[in-house]
Short mmCIF file of C-alpha atoms and ligand atoms in Angstrom, two decimals:
data_model
loop_
_atom_site.label_atom_id
_atom_site.label_comp_id
_atom_site.label_asym_id
_atom_site.label_seq_id
_atom_site.Cartn_x
_atom_site.Cartn_y
_atom_site.Cartn_z
CA MET U 1 142.08 -36.64 130.68
CA ASN U 2 140.95 -35.18 127.39
CA ARG U 3 140.21 -31.54 127.97
CA HIS U 4 138.91 -31.04 124.45
CA THR U 5 135.91 -33.29 124.80
CA ASP U 6 132.58 -31.57 124.79
CA GLY U 7 130.41 -31.78 127.84
CA PRO U 8 126.75 -32.74 127.60
CA ASP U 9 125.82 -29.08 127.01
CA GLY U 10 128.19 -28.83 124.06
CA CYS U 11 130.64 -26.66 126.03
CA ASP U 12 134.27 -27.47 126.58
CA ARG U 13 135.05 -29.08 129.88
CA PHE U 14 137.31 -26.74 131.81
CA ASP U 15 138.95 -27.47 135.12
CA ILE U 16 139.56 -23.79 135.82
CA ARG U 17 136.40 -21.83 135.22
CA MET U 18 135.42 -18.16 135.09
CA THR U 19 132.92 -18.45 137.95
CA ASP U 20 132.03 -20.85 140.74
CA LEU U 21 128.51 -20.01 141.82
CA THR U 22 128.10 -22.95 144.17
CA GLY U 23 131.38 -22.27 145.97
CA GLY U 24 131.85 -20.27 149.14
CA PRO U 25 131.82 -20.90 152.86
CA GLU U 26 129.43 -23.35 154.47
CA ALA U 27 128.20 -20.64 156.86
CA MET U 28 127.07 -18.50 153.91
CA HIS U 29 125.11 -21.39 152.44
CA ARG U 30 123.44 -22.00 155.79
CA ALA U 31 122.52 -18.31 156.06
CA THR U 32 121.14 -18.42 152.49
CA LEU U 33 118.97 -21.44 153.28
CA GLN U 34 117.66 -19.82 156.45
CA ALA U 35 116.68 -16.75 154.43
CA VAL U 36 114.85 -18.93 151.90
CA GLU U 37 112.95 -20.77 154.63
CA ARG U 38 112.01 -17.51 156.33
CA VAL U 39 110.52 -16.12 153.11
CA LEU U 40 108.73 -19.35 152.29
CA ALA U 41 107.08 -19.37 155.70
CA SER U 42 106.17 -15.66 155.57
CA GLY U 43 103.66 -15.95 152.76
CA LYS U 44 104.93 -12.59 151.41
CA TYR U 45 106.87 -12.93 148.19
CA VAL U 46 107.13 -9.60 146.36
CA LEU U 47 107.99 -6.08 147.62
CA ASP U 48 107.58 -6.61 151.32
CA ARG U 49 109.66 -6.37 154.47
CA GLU U 50 112.69 -8.31 153.14
CA VAL U 51 112.93 -5.88 150.23
CA VAL U 52 112.72 -2.91 152.58
CA ALA U 53 115.39 -4.47 154.83
CA PHE U 54 117.79 -5.08 151.93
CA GLU U 55 117.12 -1.61 150.49
CA ARG U 56 118.26 -0.17 153.82
CA LEU U 57 121.29 -2.43 154.11
CA TRP U 58 122.51 -1.81 150.58
CA ALA U 59 121.92 1.96 150.68
CA GLU U 60 123.82 2.12 153.97
CA ALA U 61 126.69 0.04 152.56
CA CYS U 62 126.92 2.52 149.66
CA GLY U 63 126.77 5.52 151.98
CA VAL U 64 123.51 6.73 150.44
CA ARG U 65 120.12 7.44 152.05
CA PHE U 66 117.73 5.42 149.89
CA GLY U 67 117.64 2.17 147.96
CA ILE U 68 114.85 1.11 145.59
CA GLY U 69 114.82 -2.61 144.82
CA VAL U 70 114.00 -3.45 141.20
CA GLY U 71 113.95 -6.48 138.94
CA ASN U 72 117.49 -6.27 137.56
CA GLY U 73 120.46 -3.99 136.92
CA MET U 74 119.26 -2.81 133.54
CA ASP U 75 115.97 -1.62 134.99
CA ALA U 76 117.85 0.16 137.78
CA ILE U 77 119.41 2.41 135.10
CA THR U 78 116.19 2.78 133.07
CA ILE U 79 114.14 3.66 136.15
CA GLY U 80 116.90 5.98 137.35
CA LEU U 81 116.50 7.91 134.08
CA LEU U 82 112.68 7.80 133.97
CA ALA U 83 112.41 8.93 137.59
CA GLN U 84 114.26 12.12 136.60
CA GLY U 85 111.92 12.73 133.69
CA ILE U 86 114.55 11.73 131.12
CA GLY U 87 113.08 10.14 128.00
CA PRO U 88 112.21 10.82 124.35
CA GLY U 89 114.00 13.84 122.91
CA ASP U 90 116.77 13.69 125.51
CA GLU U 91 120.30 12.43 125.01
CA VAL U 92 122.25 10.23 127.41
CA ILE U 93 125.99 9.66 127.03
CA VAL U 94 127.31 6.12 127.55
CA PRO U 95 130.70 4.51 126.86
CA ALA U 96 130.91 2.39 123.68
CA MET U 97 132.59 -0.43 125.65
CA THR U 98 130.30 -1.86 128.32
CA ALA U 99 127.62 -4.51 128.77
CA PHE U 100 124.84 -4.11 126.19
CA ALA U 101 122.45 -3.67 129.12
CA THR U 102 123.90 -0.20 129.78
CA VAL U 103 122.83 1.18 126.42
CA LEU U 104 119.66 -0.90 126.30
CA ALA U 105 118.63 0.75 129.58
CA VAL U 106 118.93 4.15 127.86
CA ILE U 107 117.02 2.93 124.79
CA ARG U 108 114.23 1.58 127.02
CA SER U 109 113.84 4.97 128.69
CA GLY U 110 113.09 6.44 125.26
CA ALA U 111 116.16 8.68 125.35
CA THR U 112 118.71 8.72 122.52
CA PRO U 113 121.97 6.95 123.34
CA VAL U 114 125.12 8.92 122.58
CA LEU U 115 128.22 6.74 122.40
CA ALA U 116 131.54 8.09 123.60
CA ASP U 117 134.92 6.40 123.37
CA ILE U 118 136.92 4.90 126.23
CA ASP U 119 140.25 5.98 127.62
CA PRO U 120 142.79 3.50 126.17
CA VAL U 121 144.69 3.19 129.45
CA THR U 122 141.85 2.74 131.95
CA THR U 123 139.27 1.35 129.42
CA LEU U 124 136.72 3.60 131.18
CA LEU U 125 134.56 6.34 129.62
CA SER U 126 136.78 9.09 128.20
CA LEU U 127 136.18 12.59 129.53
CA GLU U 128 137.42 14.21 126.32
CA SER U 129 135.09 12.11 124.21
CA ALA U 130 132.13 12.83 126.51
CA GLN U 131 133.01 16.53 126.28
CA ARG U 132 132.83 16.35 122.47
CA MET U 133 129.41 14.67 122.65
CA MET U 134 127.69 17.24 124.88
CA SER U 135 124.75 18.97 123.19
CA ARG U 136 121.71 21.06 124.12
CA ARG U 137 119.78 17.83 124.53
CA THR U 138 122.21 16.04 126.85
CA ARG U 139 120.49 15.21 130.15
CA ALA U 140 122.73 12.56 131.70
CA VAL U 141 126.05 10.72 131.56
CA VAL U 142 126.18 7.04 132.53
CA VAL U 143 129.63 6.35 133.94
CA VAL U 144 130.37 2.61 134.08
CA HIS U 145 132.80 1.26 136.69
CA LEU U 146 133.88 -1.34 134.15
CA TYR U 147 135.39 -4.63 135.42
CA GLY U 148 134.95 -3.32 138.97
CA ARG U 149 137.29 -0.37 138.60
CA MET U 150 135.94 2.97 139.72
CA ALA U 151 136.03 5.86 137.30
CA PRO U 152 137.70 9.08 138.52
CA MET U 153 134.61 10.40 140.28
CA SER U 154 135.83 13.83 141.34
CA GLU U 155 136.35 14.60 137.64
CA TRP U 156 132.95 13.23 136.64
CA VAL U 157 131.14 15.03 139.45
CA ALA U 158 132.77 18.29 138.37
CA PHE U 159 132.07 17.64 134.68
CA CYS U 160 128.37 16.89 135.21
CA HIS U 161 127.95 19.79 137.62
CA GLU U 162 129.57 22.20 135.18
CA HIS U 163 127.30 21.05 132.33
CA GLY U 164 124.16 20.76 134.45
CA VAL U 165 123.53 17.10 133.54
CA ALA U 166 122.75 14.12 135.77
CA LEU U 167 125.54 11.74 136.71
CA ILE U 168 124.43 8.10 136.76
CA GLU U 169 126.79 5.40 137.97
CA ASP U 170 126.51 1.93 136.50
CA GLY U 171 127.91 0.00 139.45
CA ALA U 172 126.79 -3.44 138.24
CA GLN U 173 130.40 -4.66 138.37
CA ALA U 174 131.63 -2.56 141.28
CA HIS U 175 129.87 -3.55 144.52
CA LEU U 176 131.57 -1.72 147.38
CA ALA U 177 134.47 -0.42 145.32
CA ARG U 178 135.58 2.74 147.10
CA LEU U 179 137.65 5.84 146.69
CA ARG U 180 138.77 7.84 149.73
CA MET U 181 135.91 10.21 148.85
CA GLY U 182 133.17 7.58 148.88
CA VAL U 183 131.72 4.27 147.73
CA ALA U 184 130.67 3.41 144.16
CA GLY U 185 127.07 4.51 143.64
CA SER U 186 127.25 7.43 146.09
CA PHE U 187 128.64 10.05 143.68
CA GLY U 188 125.90 10.15 141.08
CA VAL U 189 122.33 11.36 141.35
CA VAL U 190 121.61 7.65 140.92
CA GLY U 191 123.80 4.59 141.45
CA ALA U 192 122.56 1.46 139.67
CA PHE U 193 123.39 -2.09 140.76
CA SER U 194 122.75 -5.57 139.45
CA PHE U 195 122.75 -8.66 141.65
CA TYR U 196 122.75 -11.10 138.75
CA PRO U 197 124.27 -14.38 140.00
CA THR U 198 127.76 -13.79 138.53
CA LYS U 199 128.19 -10.27 139.96
CA ASN U 200 130.38 -9.63 143.02
CA LEU U 201 127.20 -9.82 145.13
CA GLY U 202 124.86 -12.25 143.41
CA ALA U 203 121.31 -13.51 143.94
CA ILE U 204 119.95 -16.86 142.68
CA GLY U 205 118.03 -15.12 139.92
CA ASP U 206 117.62 -11.57 138.69
CA ALA U 207 117.73 -8.64 141.10
CA GLY U 208 118.74 -4.99 141.00
CA MET U 209 118.66 -1.75 142.94
CA LEU U 210 119.10 1.95 142.44
CA VAL U 211 120.46 4.08 145.25
CA THR U 212 120.00 7.82 145.62
CA ASP U 213 119.97 10.68 148.13
CA ASP U 214 117.17 12.44 146.28
CA GLU U 215 113.73 11.88 147.82
CA SER U 216 111.82 12.92 144.71
CA ILE U 217 113.64 10.20 142.74
CA VAL U 218 112.69 7.64 145.41
CA GLN U 219 108.98 8.38 145.05
CA LYS U 220 109.07 8.33 141.24
CA ALA U 221 111.22 5.18 141.10
CA ARG U 222 108.81 3.33 143.41
CA GLN U 223 106.00 4.27 141.03
CA TRP U 224 107.92 3.28 137.90
CA ARG U 225 108.79 -0.19 139.23
CA ASP U 226 105.18 -1.02 140.12
CA TYR U 227 102.89 -0.23 137.14
CA GLY U 228 103.12 3.49 137.82
CA ARG U 229 100.98 3.05 140.89
CA SER U 230 100.81 6.03 143.22
CA CYS U 231 102.21 4.88 146.55
CA ALA U 232 100.21 7.53 148.43
CA SER U 233 96.87 6.38 147.12
CA ALA U 234 95.03 3.39 148.49
CA ALA U 235 92.57 3.67 145.62
CA GLY U 236 94.90 2.04 143.11
CA LEU U 237 95.65 5.19 141.17
CA HIS U 238 98.10 4.75 138.28
CA VAL U 239 99.80 8.08 137.69
CA LEU U 240 102.37 6.76 135.17
CA ALA U 241 102.38 4.09 132.47
CA GLY U 242 104.99 2.25 134.51
CA LEU U 243 106.91 -1.01 134.38
CA ASN U 244 106.70 -4.23 136.29
CA SER U 245 110.17 -4.40 137.79
CA ARG U 246 109.76 -5.45 141.39
CA LEU U 247 112.36 -7.10 143.58
CA ASP U 248 111.10 -10.29 145.17
CA GLU U 249 111.40 -11.20 148.83
CA LEU U 250 113.43 -14.33 148.21
CA GLN U 251 116.25 -12.54 146.38
CA ALA U 252 116.21 -9.64 148.83
CA ALA U 253 116.39 -11.94 151.86
CA LEU U 254 119.29 -13.99 150.59
CA LEU U 255 121.16 -10.91 149.39
CA SER U 256 120.89 -9.50 152.93
CA ALA U 257 122.17 -12.84 154.24
CA ARG U 258 125.13 -12.90 151.86
CA LEU U 259 126.13 -9.25 152.18
CA PRO U 260 128.43 -9.80 155.23
CA TRP U 261 130.72 -11.91 153.03
CA LEU U 262 131.07 -9.37 150.22
CA GLU U 263 134.09 -7.45 151.55
CA GLY U 264 135.96 -10.72 152.08
CA PHE U 265 135.11 -11.90 148.56
CA ASN U 266 136.31 -8.60 147.11
CA ALA U 267 139.57 -9.01 149.06
CA ALA U 268 139.94 -12.53 147.63
CA ARG U 269 139.43 -11.14 144.10
CA ARG U 270 142.12 -8.52 144.80
CA ALA U 271 144.52 -11.26 145.91
CA VAL U 272 143.96 -13.15 142.63
CA ALA U 273 144.52 -9.93 140.65
CA ALA U 274 147.66 -9.14 142.67
CA ALA U 275 149.10 -12.60 141.93
CA TYR U 276 148.41 -12.09 138.21
CA ARG U 277 150.01 -8.65 138.27
CA GLU U 278 153.10 -9.87 140.03
CA ASN U 279 153.69 -12.98 137.97
CA LEU U 280 152.33 -12.53 134.45
CA ASN U 281 155.28 -11.56 132.28
CA ASN U 282 154.51 -12.49 128.71
CA PRO U 283 155.67 -9.71 126.33
CA TRP U 284 152.74 -10.37 123.96
CA ILE U 285 150.21 -9.67 126.65
CA THR U 286 149.36 -6.31 128.22
CA LEU U 287 148.05 -6.23 131.78
CA PRO U 288 145.23 -3.89 132.79
CA SER U 289 146.48 -0.62 134.26
CA ALA U 290 146.23 -0.48 138.06
CA SER U 291 143.93 1.97 139.82
CA GLU U 292 145.65 4.53 142.03
CA GLU U 293 143.66 3.59 145.12
CA PRO U 294 143.68 -0.19 145.70
CA GLU U 295 140.17 -0.29 147.18
CA ALA U 296 138.79 1.47 144.09
CA HIS U 297 138.96 -1.85 142.22
CA VAL U 298 136.92 -4.93 143.12
CA HIS U 299 138.08 -7.00 140.12
CA HIS U 300 134.80 -8.21 138.77
CA GLN U 301 136.97 -9.19 135.80
CA PHE U 302 140.73 -9.32 135.23
CA VAL U 303 141.06 -8.28 131.59
CA VAL U 304 144.33 -8.52 129.68
CA THR U 305 144.82 -7.49 126.06
CA ALA U 306 146.65 -9.37 123.34
CA VAL U 307 146.94 -8.64 119.63
CA ASN U 308 146.47 -12.32 118.92
CA ARG U 309 143.68 -12.78 121.41
CA GLU U 310 142.06 -15.80 119.74
CA ALA U 311 145.33 -17.76 119.73
CA LEU U 312 145.81 -17.01 123.41
CA ARG U 313 142.26 -18.06 124.16
CA PHE U 314 142.72 -21.32 122.27
CA HIS U 315 146.02 -21.99 124.07
CA LEU U 316 144.40 -21.48 127.49
CA ARG U 317 141.48 -23.70 126.53
CA SER U 318 143.95 -26.47 125.63
CA ARG U 319 145.22 -26.22 129.22
CA GLY U 320 141.68 -26.55 130.61
CA ILE U 321 141.36 -22.84 131.41
CA GLN U 322 138.14 -21.03 130.61
CA THR U 323 138.33 -17.38 129.57
CA GLY U 324 135.77 -14.73 128.70
CA ILE U 325 135.50 -11.77 126.34
CA HIS U 326 134.06 -8.56 127.78
CA TYR U 327 133.07 -7.42 125.26
CA ALA U 328 133.40 -8.86 121.77
CA LEU U 329 131.72 -5.89 120.09
CA PRO U 330 131.67 -2.21 120.93
CA LEU U 331 128.06 -1.04 121.32
CA HIS U 332 127.89 0.74 117.96
CA TRP U 333 128.58 -2.55 116.15
CA GLN U 334 125.67 -4.31 117.82
CA PRO U 335 122.85 -4.86 115.32
CA ALA U 336 120.26 -3.73 117.88
CA CYS U 337 121.93 -0.37 118.51
CA PRO U 338 119.42 2.15 117.10
CA VAL U 339 120.32 3.97 113.93
CA HIS U 340 119.49 7.33 115.49
CA SER U 341 122.24 6.92 118.13
CA ARG U 342 124.98 9.53 117.96
CA TYR U 343 128.66 8.49 117.91
CA ASP U 344 131.77 10.50 118.66
CA PRO U 345 132.70 12.09 115.29
CA SER U 346 136.36 11.51 116.17
CA GLY U 347 135.56 7.80 116.14
CA LEU U 348 135.29 5.08 118.75
CA PHE U 349 138.69 3.65 117.98
CA HIS U 350 139.75 2.65 121.48
CA ALA U 351 136.51 0.80 122.17
CA GLU U 352 136.90 -1.02 118.83
CA GLN U 353 140.51 -1.95 119.49
CA HIS U 354 139.72 -3.15 123.01
CA ALA U 355 136.93 -5.38 121.67
CA HIS U 356 139.44 -7.09 119.36
CA ARG U 357 142.09 -7.61 122.01
CA CYS U 358 140.46 -8.10 125.42
CA LEU U 359 140.51 -11.42 127.22
CA SER U 360 139.17 -12.00 130.73
CA LEU U 361 141.11 -14.51 132.86
CA PRO U 362 139.44 -16.48 135.66
CA CYS U 363 139.11 -14.15 138.67
CA HIS U 364 136.66 -15.06 141.41
CA PRO U 365 136.81 -15.42 145.20
CA PHE U 366 136.96 -19.21 145.27
CA LEU U 367 139.89 -19.73 142.88
CA THR U 368 142.62 -21.67 144.65
CA MET U 369 146.17 -20.30 144.53
CA GLU U 370 147.12 -23.53 142.78
CA ALA U 371 144.63 -22.69 140.02
CA VAL U 372 145.94 -19.12 139.83
CA GLU U 373 149.48 -20.47 139.44
CA ARG U 374 148.33 -22.75 136.62
CA VAL U 375 146.76 -19.79 134.81
CA ILE U 376 149.94 -17.75 135.28
CA GLN U 377 152.12 -20.60 133.96
CA ALA U 378 149.84 -21.14 130.97
CA VAL U 379 149.72 -17.45 130.05
CA ASN U 380 153.49 -17.08 130.41
CA ASP U 381 154.04 -20.18 128.21
CA PHE U 382 152.00 -18.69 125.37
CA VAL U 383 154.01 -18.01 122.21
CA LEU U 384 152.80 -16.54 118.96
CA PRO U 385 153.53 -17.85 115.51
CA ALA U 386 157.09 -16.82 114.54
CA GLU U 387 156.16 -14.05 112.09
CA THR U 388 154.30 -11.94 114.65
CA GLU U 389 156.04 -9.13 116.51
CA PRO U 390 155.08 -8.32 120.12
C1 LIG L 1 125.33 -6.96 134.44
C2 LIG L 1 125.41 -5.58 134.00
C3 LIG L 1 124.28 -4.79 133.77
C4 LIG L 1 122.88 -5.35 133.75
O1 LIG L 1 122.49 -6.03 134.87
P1 LIG L 1 121.28 -7.08 134.76
O2 LIG L 1 120.95 -7.39 136.17
O3 LIG L 1 121.80 -8.26 134.01
O4 LIG L 1 120.16 -6.40 134.03
C5 LIG L 1 124.44 -3.46 133.45
N1 LIG L 1 125.66 -2.92 133.34
C6 LIG L 1 126.78 -3.64 133.54
C7 LIG L 1 128.10 -2.95 133.42
C8 LIG L 1 126.70 -4.99 133.85
O5 LIG L 1 127.82 -5.69 134.02
#
């Protein structure tokens, strides 16, 4: 077998891949198909009873009163900001190392993104850096539970309370991650989720939701997602220049159908991560730090760091193992990051360094233990050119 040959799409052919979106138990596929047939037969396709049902289920799973289904995870953040009246002239703090969607959501709200550095150990938003970036204009902090690991929420709740700013949780990678104190998404004024196909709970297209306990946010968010239409008025009154970001019935129905498997899939991801932790022992490679509470991590990604990341990536590819980079650039190096953004004056060094060194190993619920062992063997076999020191 020649693992270097390109497939028809020009990609390498890997036998161990980052995701397996058609995998999973037969019973889940049957439940998904039943949901699809139910929606097809209903003749209702956008914002109807399936959306309401999934909003209830997901809010309840998060331990929060309300869910508002929207088009995607980015819009969940944007609408979460807009529904609180945050926009032009306001500042919103985000970590410099996250999906571009996090900062784009802030940009789309009209607010000014303020980029703070990450903690080098946890790779999550740094409290000290956020502290330095607070100003008179700061209205919110978006804390990202990056790679599925929950940020220290008691500290963030206290920080945002003390400064009188809104806490927003970007939970797009952290479905049902939990601390003893509560589930991801239940600490902030708003918790934002994506159900993009590769997420821990994935649809077969785009889907998102914001969760909140605040009834005034619910009303505003429902307006924002649907052209700014007033829900109370039958006369078609548009009280805001809103968005079109509605969740469709098909995605909502199959997400409800798949939800019962999520805890099991998260446990399977934890088992993969535990095997990596126990058996990876290459001195050139640093493992991610463990979270104090095991359930606080749902391992959306398992991200190691290596000074010679590209060599490691090439080595794994030669063994048929696909890897990912999350993320290749810190946000402030992205060409589309607006020039008026503010950056931590002490620099964004840790985000920059992480971007150079991070490598995501395959970590998904349907990886066989045989595949995990092959990844472990391949990573442990990796050696650097002789002149490089660990
Ligand atoms: C995926 C993701 C988003 C955006 O979700 P979409 O549904 O793709 O818009 C936002 N933040 C993080 C951290 C993500 O991983």
